[in-house]
Coordinates of C-alpha atoms in Angstrom, one line a residue:
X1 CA 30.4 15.9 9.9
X2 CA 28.9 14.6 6.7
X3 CA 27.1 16.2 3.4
X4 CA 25.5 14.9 0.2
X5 CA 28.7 14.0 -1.0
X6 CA 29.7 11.6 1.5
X7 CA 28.7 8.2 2.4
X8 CA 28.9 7.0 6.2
X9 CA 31.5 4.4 6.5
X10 CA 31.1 1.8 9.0
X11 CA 31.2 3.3 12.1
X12 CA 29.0 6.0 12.5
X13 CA 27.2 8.5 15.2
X14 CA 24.2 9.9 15.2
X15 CA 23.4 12.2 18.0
X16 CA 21.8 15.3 19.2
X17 CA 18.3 14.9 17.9
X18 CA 14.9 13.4 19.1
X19 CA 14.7 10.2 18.8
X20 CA 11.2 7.8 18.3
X21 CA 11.9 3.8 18.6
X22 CA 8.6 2.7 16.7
X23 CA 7.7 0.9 19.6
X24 CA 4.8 2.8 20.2
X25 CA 5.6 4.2 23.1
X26 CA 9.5 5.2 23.6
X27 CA 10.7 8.9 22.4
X28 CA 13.8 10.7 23.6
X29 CA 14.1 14.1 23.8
X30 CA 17.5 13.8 22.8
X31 CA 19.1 10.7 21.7
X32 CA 22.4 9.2 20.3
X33 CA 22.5 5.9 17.9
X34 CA 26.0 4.1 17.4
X35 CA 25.6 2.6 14.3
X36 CA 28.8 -0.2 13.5
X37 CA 28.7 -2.6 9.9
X38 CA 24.6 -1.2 8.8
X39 CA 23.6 -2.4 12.2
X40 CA 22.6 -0.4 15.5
X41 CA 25.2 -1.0 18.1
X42 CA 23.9 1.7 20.9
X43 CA 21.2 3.3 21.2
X44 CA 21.3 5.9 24.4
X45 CA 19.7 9.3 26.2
X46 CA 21.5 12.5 25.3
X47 CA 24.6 13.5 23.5
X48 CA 27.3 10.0 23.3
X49 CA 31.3 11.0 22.8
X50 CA 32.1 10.2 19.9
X51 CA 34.7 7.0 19.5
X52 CA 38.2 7.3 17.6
X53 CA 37.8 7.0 13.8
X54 CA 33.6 7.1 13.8
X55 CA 32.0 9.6 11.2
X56 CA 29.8 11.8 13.7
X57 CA 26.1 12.8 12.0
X58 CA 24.6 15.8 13.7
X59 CA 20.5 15.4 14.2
X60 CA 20.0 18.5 16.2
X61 CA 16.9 19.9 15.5
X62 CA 15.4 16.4 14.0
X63 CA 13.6 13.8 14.9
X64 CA 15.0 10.4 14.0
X65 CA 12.9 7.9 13.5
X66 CA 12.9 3.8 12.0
X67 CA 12.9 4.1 8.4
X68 CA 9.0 3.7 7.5
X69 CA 7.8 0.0 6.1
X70 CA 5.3 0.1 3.4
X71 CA 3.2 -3.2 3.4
X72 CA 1.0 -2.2 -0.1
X73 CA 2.2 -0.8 -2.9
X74 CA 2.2 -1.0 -6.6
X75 CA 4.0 -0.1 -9.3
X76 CA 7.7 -0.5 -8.1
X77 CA 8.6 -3.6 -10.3
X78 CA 9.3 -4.3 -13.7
X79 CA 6.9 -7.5 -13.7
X80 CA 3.4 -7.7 -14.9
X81 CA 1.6 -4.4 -12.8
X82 CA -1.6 -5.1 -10.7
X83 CA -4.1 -8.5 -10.0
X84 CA -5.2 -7.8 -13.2
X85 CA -1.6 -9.0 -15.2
X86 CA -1.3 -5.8 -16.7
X87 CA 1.6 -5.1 -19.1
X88 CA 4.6 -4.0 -17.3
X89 CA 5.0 -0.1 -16.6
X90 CA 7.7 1.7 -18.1
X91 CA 11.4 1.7 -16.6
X92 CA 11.2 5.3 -16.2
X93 CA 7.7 4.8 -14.6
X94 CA 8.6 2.4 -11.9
X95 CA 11.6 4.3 -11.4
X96 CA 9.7 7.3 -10.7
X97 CA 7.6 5.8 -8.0
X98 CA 10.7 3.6 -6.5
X99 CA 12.5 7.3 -6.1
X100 CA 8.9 8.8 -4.4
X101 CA 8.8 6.2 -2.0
X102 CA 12.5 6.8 -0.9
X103 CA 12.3 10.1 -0.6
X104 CA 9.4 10.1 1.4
X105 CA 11.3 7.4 4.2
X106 CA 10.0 4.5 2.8
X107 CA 13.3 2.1 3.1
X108 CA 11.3 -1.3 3.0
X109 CA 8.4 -2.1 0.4
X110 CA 6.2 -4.7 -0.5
X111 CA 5.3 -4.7 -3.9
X112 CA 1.7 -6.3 -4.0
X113 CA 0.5 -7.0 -7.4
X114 CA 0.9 -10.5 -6.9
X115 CA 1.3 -11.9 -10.6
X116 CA 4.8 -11.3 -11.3
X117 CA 7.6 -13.6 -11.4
X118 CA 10.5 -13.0 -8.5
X119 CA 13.2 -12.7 -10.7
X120 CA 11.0 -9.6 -12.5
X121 CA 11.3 -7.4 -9.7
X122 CA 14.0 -5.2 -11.5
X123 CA 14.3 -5.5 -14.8
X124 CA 16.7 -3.3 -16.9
X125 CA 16.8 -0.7 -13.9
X126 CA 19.2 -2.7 -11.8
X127 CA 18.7 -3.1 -8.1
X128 CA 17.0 -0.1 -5.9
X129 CA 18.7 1.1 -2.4
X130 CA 14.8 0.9 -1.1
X131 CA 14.1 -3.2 -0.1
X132 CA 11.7 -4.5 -2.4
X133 CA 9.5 -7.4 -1.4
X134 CA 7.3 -9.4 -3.7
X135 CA 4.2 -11.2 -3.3
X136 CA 2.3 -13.9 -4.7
X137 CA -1.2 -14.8 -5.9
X138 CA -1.0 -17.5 -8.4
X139 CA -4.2 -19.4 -7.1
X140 CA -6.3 -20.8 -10.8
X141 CA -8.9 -18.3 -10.2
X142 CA -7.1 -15.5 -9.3
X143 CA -5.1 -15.7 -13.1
X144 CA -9.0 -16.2 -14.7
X145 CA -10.1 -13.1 -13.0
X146 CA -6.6 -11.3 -14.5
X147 CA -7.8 -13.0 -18.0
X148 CA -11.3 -11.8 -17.9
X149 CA -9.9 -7.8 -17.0
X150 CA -6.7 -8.0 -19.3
X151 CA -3.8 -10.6 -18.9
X152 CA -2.3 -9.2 -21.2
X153 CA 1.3 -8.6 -19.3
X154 CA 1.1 -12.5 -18.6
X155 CA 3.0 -15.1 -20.1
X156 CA 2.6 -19.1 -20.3
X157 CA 4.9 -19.2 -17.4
X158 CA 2.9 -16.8 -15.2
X159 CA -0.1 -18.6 -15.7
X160 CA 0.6 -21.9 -14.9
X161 CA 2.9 -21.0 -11.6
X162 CA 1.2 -21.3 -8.5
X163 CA 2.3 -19.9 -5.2
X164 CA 4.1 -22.9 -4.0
X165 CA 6.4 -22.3 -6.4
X166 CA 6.4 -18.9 -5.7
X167 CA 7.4 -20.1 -1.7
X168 CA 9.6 -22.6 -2.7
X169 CA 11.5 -19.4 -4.7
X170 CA 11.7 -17.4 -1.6
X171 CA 8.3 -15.3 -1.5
X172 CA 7.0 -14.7 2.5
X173 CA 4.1 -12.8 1.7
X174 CA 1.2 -13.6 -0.1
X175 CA -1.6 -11.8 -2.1
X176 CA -2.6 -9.2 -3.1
X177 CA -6.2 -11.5 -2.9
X178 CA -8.1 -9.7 -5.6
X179 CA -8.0 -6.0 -6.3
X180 CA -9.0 -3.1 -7.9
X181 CA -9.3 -4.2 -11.1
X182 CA -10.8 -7.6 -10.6
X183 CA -13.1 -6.2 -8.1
X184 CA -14.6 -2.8 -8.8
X185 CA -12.4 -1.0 -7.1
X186 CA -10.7 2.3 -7.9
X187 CA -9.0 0.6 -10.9
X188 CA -12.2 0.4 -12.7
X189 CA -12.8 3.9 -11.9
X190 CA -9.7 5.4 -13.4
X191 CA -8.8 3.3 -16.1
X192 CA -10.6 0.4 -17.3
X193 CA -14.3 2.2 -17.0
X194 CA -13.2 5.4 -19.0
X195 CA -11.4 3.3 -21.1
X196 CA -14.7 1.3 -22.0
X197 CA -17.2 4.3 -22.5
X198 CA -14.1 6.0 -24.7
X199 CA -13.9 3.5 -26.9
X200 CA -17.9 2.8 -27.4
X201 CA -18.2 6.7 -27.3
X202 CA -15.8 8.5 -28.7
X203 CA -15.6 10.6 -25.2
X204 CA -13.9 10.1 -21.9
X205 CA -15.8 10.6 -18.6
X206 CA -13.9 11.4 -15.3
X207 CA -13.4 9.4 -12.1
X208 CA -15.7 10.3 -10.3
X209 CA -18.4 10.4 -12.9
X210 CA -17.2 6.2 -13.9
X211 CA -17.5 5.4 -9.7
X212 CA -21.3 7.2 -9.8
X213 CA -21.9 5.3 -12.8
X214 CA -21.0 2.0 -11.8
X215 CA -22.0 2.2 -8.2
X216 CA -25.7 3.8 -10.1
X217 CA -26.1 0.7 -12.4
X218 CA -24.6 -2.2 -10.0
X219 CA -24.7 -1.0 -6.1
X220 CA -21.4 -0.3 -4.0
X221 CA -21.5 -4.2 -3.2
X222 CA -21.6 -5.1 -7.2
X223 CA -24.5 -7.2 -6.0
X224 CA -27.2 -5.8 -7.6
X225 CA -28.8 -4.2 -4.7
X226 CA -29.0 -0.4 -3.9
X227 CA -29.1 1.0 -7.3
X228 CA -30.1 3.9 -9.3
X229 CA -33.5 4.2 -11.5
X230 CA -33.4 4.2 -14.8
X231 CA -34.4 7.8 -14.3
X232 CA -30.8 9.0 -12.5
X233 CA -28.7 6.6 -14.8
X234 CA -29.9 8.4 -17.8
X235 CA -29.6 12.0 -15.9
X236 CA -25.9 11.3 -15.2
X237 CA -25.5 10.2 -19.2
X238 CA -26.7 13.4 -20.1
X239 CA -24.5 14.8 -17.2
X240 CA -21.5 13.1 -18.9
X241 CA -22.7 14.2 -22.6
X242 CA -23.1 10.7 -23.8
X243 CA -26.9 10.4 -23.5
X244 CA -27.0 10.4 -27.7
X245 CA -24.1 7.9 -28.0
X246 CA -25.3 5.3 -25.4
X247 CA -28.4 3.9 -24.0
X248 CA -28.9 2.8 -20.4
X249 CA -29.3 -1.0 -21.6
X250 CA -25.9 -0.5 -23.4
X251 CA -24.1 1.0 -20.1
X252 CA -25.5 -1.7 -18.2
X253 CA -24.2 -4.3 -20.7
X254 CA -20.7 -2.4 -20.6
X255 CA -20.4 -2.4 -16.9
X256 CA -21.1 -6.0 -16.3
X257 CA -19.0 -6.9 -19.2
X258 CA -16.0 -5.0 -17.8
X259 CA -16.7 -4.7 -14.0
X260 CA -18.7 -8.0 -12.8
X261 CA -16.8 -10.5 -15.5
X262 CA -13.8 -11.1 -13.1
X263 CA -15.5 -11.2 -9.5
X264 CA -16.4 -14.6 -9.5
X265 CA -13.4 -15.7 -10.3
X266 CA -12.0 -13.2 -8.0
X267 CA -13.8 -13.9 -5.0
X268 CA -12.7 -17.5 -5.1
X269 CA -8.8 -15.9 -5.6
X270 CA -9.7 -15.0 -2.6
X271 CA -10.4 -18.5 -0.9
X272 CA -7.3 -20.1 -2.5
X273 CA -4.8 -17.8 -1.5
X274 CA -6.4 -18.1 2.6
X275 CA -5.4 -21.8 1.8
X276 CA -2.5 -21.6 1.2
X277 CA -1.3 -19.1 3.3
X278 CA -2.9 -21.5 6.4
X279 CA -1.2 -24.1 4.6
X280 CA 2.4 -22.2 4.4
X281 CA 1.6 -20.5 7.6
X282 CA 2.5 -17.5 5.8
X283 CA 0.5 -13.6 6.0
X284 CA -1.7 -12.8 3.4
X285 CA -2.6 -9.2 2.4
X286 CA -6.6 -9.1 0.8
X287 CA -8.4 -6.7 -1.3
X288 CA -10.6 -5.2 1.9
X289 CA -13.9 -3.4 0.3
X290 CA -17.6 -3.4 0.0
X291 CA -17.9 -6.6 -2.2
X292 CA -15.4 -8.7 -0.4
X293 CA -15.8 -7.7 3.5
X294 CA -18.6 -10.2 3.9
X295 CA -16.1 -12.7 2.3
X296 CA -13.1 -11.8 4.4
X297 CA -15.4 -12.6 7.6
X298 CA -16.1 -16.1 6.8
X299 CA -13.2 -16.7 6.2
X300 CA -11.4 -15.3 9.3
X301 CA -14.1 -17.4 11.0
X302 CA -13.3 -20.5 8.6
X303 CA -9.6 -20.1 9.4
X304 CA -9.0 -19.2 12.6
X305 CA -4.6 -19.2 12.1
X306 CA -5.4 -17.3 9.1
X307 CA -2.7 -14.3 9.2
X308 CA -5.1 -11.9 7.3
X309 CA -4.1 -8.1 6.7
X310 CA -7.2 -6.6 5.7
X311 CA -6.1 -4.1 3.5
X312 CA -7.0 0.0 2.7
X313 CA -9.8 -0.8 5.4
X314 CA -10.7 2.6 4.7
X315 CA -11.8 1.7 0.7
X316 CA -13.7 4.5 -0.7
X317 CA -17.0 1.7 -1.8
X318 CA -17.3 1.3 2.3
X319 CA -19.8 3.8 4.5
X320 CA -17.8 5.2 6.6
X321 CA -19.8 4.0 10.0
X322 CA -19.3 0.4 7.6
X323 CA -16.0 0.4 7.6
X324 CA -15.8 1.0 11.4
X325 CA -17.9 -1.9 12.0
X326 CA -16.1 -4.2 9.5
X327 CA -12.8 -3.2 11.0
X328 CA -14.0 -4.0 14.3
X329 CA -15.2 -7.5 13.8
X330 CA -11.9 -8.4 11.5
X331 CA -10.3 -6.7 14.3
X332 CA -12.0 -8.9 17.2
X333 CA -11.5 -12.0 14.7
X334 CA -7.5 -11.5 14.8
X335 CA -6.9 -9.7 11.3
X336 CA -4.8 -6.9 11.0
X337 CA -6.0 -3.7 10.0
X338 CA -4.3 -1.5 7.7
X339 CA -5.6 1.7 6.7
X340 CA -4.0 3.1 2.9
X341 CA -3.0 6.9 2.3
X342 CA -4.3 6.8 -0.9
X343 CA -5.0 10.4 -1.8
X344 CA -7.4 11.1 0.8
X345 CA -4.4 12.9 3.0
X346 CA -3.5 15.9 0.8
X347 CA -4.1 15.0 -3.3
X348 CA -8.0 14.8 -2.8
X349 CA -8.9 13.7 -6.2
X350 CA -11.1 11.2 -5.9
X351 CA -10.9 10.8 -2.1
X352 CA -11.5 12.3 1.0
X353 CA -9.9 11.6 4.5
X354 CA -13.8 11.2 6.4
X355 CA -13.1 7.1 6.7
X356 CA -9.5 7.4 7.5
X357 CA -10.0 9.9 10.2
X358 CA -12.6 7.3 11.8
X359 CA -10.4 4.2 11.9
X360 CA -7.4 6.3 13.4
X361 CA -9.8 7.9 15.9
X362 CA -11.7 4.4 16.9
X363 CA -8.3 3.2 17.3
X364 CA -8.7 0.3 15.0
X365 CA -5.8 1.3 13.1
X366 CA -2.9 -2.1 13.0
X367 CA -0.2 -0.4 10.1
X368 CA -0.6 2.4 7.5
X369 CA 0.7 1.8 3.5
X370 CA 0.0 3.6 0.3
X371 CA -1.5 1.5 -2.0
X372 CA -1.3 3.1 -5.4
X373 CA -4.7 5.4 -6.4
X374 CA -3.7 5.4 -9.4
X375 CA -0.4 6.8 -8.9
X376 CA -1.8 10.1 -7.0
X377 CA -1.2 8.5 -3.4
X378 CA 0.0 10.5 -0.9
X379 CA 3.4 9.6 1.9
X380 CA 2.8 7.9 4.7
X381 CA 4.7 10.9 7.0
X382 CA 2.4 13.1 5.6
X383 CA -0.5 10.7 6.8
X384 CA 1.1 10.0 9.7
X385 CA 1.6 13.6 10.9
X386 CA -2.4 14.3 10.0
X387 CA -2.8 11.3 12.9
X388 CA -0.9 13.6 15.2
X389 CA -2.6 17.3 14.4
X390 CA -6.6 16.0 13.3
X391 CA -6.6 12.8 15.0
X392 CA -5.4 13.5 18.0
X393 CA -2.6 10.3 17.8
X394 CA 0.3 10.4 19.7
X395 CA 3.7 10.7 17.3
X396 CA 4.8 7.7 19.3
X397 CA 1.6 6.1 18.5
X398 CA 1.3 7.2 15.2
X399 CA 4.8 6.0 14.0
X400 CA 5.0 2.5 15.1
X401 CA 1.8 2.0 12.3
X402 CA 4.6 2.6 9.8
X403 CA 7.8 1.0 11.3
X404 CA 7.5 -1.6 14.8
X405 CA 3.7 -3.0 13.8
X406 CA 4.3 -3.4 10.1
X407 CA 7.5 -5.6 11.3
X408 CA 5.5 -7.7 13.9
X409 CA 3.1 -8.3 10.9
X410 CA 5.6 -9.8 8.6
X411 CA 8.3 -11.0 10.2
X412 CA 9.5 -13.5 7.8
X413 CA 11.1 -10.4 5.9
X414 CA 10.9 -7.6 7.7
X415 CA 12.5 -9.2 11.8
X416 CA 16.0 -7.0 11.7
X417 CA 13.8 -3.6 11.2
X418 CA 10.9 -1.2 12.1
X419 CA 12.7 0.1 15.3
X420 CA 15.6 1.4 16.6
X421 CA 17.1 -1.1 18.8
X422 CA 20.2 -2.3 19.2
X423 CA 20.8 -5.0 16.7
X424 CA 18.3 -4.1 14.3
X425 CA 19.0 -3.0 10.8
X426 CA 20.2 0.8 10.7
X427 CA 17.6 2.1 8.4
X428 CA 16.8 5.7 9.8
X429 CA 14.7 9.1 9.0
X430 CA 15.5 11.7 10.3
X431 CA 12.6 14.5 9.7
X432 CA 11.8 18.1 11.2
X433 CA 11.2 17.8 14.4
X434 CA 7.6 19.9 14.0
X435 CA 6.4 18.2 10.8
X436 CA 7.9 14.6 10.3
X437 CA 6.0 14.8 6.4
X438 CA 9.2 17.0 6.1
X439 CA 11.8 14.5 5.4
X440 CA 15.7 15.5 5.9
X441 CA 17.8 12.2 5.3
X442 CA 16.9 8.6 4.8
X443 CA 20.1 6.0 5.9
X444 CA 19.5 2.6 4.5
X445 CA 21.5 -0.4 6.5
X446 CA 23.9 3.0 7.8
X447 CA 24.4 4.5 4.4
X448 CA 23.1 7.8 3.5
X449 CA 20.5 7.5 0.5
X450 CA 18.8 10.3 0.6
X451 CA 20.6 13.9 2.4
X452 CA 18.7 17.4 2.5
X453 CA 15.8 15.8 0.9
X454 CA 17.9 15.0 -2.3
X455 CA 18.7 11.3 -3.9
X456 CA 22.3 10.3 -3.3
X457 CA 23.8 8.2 -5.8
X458 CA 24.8 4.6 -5.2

């Protein structure tokens, strides 16, 4: 028997628990996974003898499960942070949200801010037990749009790299194609549109009041279209106690300056990085939202081979029946659909779960991630076991969003993992069997990284 003070050695048994493959459809009542060098050597029905000189791993009263496969994040490198080539976030930052996604199951990652060089993915922290991927967006337009936001974490060398570089260097996924920042997304809302009316006013307004304001003064589409009178733009100043320090010409002329300067720019990031992922035959993850759904369409229907994951297809700028119908025609078009936790699962702060419930329910759902929400998203178990009790998912159904479909997206990094088969990688959760949010242990290539819902040291 092991505890949090023992690593597995090579040869290893886990048996006695429940057992989901992250095929979507295969779950054991009570299963038994020979595990020999990292790698699953059996996987069988009930409880297996153990074999001379294996350490034997008790799951009884678990459910073991493929260790979950995040295909969006941010913040877990020590590169420049976001599409906008923001400075770097701290080591003990990045550290912190490395350690979240681990203890939550999450033992592969891709790290999407795009900008970043490969060798940057550590930094001074050293090497993570988690498997960090890094992507790549260094198209012309998508560095101008990073310019016009900030920049300012990019050097000479980061602007003047382009993503065949980045391919010859080893990267297999590309994007993130736009983004928050560049595109009116959440970004705005949390930093850089507080950050503006701060330093103009003297006084910080909330999330939700910058997201009112911009979607008042510039539409949910950033086209113009939809938006407030001048009557309800100066009622939600006065709301925000800034009436007397700024006019509603001046807002206006803040928000274009800081929300509409990069989309131009952004939404042609968009086209380069589709050609070159047709060109590298490589998938390529895209900011999915109001302002750039219409774009994403044409160019599905441009580029048929396109391998397009539409991401957080449940963005909080879309209508809800919107997103449905987006997600469907991307869907019917060949992209993949992945929904993001956000905080709409449990945190709630700027988000609610009304859009996510209606992808999962319309079964348009492809793979679930995280994305970043400003650093309040919530785990993809706990996401995943709302699917089972609200949505009425299957936990068979439900898991493969997070291990077996995320693989079958990007197979260029991600082949040996996502289910529990014999010869894949042993990465392995094993949660309570009632509530898999409730994460146990996390095994990494057959070594123990996480036990009793504790980090283990290296």
């Amino acid at each position: 028997m092991m505890n949090g003070n023992q690593q597995a050695n090579n040869r290893v048994l886990f048996r006695g628990g429940s057992l989901i493959t992250g095929d979507g459809r295969t779950m054991l009542e009570t299963g038994s996974i020979r595990v020999r060098a990292g790698v699953i050597a059996q996987l069988s029905e009930g409880m297996a003898d153990a074999a001379e000189g294996e350490t034997v791993i008790s799951t009884e009263g678990l459910m073991m499960l493929p260790g979950f496969i995040n295909g969006h994040a941010h913040a877990t490198i020590a590169g420049p942070s976001m599409p906008s080539g923001s400075p770097p976030l701290s080591p003990a930052q990045v550290s912190w949200q490395r350690n979240r996604h681990l203890l939550s199951g999450t033992t592969s990652l891709i790290n999407v801010c795009g900008l970043a060089m490969t060798e940057e993915r550590d930094g001074e922290l050293g090497a993570h037990p988690m498997d960090i991927h890094m992507t790549s967006a260094h198209t012309p337009h998508s560095i101008l749009a990073a310019d016009e936001i900030d920049g300012r974490g990019l050097t000479p060398r980061h602007r003047h790299s382009r993503i065949d570089d980045l391919v010859l260097g080893g990267c297999r996924v590309l994007g993130e194609a736009g983004g928050g920042q560049t595109l009116g997304g959440g970004a705005q809302d949390y930093r850089f549109i507080p950050d503006a009316i701060e330093e103009y006013t003297g006084l910080r307004i909330s999330v939700q009041m910058a997201r009112r304001m911009k979607e008042a003064v510039l539409g949910r589409r950033l086209d113009g279209r939809a938006t407030a009178s001048e009557r309800t733009v100066k009622e939600l100043l006065v709301e925000a106690t800034i009436a007397d320090k700024i006019s509603t010409l001046e807002l206006r002329g803040l928000l274009e300056r800081y929300v509409l300067a990069p989309v131009e720019h952004a939404l042609v990031g968009l086209k380069e990085v589709a050609d070159a992922a047709v060109r590298h035959n490589l998938p390529a993850i895209f900011h999915h939202a109001a302002p750039t759904a219409e774009t994403l369409l044409l160019l599905k229907q441009r580029y048929p081979a396109l391998r397009m994951i539409a991401a957080h297809a449940n963005h909080p700028s879309f209508l809800t029946d919107e997103a449905v119908d987006y997600a469907v025609r991307l869907k019917d078009l060949g992209a993949t659909i992945d929904i993001s936790t956000l905080d709409v699962v449990e945190t709630r702060f700027r988000n609610g779960p009304e859009t996510f419930d209606a992808l999962v329910e319309a079964g348009l759902v492809d793979t679930i991630s995280t994305d970043f929400a400003g650093g309040d998203w919530d785990t993809i178990p706990s996401a995943l076991h709302r699917m089972t009790r609200v949505n009425r998912r299957s936990l068979t159904e439900a898991v493969a969003l997070a291990t077996g479909n995320v693989a079958r997206v990007f197979p260029e990094i991600f082949d040996d993992r996502g289910l529990l088969a014999v010869g894949k990688r042993a990465d392995l959760v094993m949660t309570e069997a009632h509530n898999i949010s409730r994460i146990r242990h996390v095994f990494i290539a057959g070594q123990a990284r996480v036990w009793n819902g504790a980090l283990l040291s290296a």
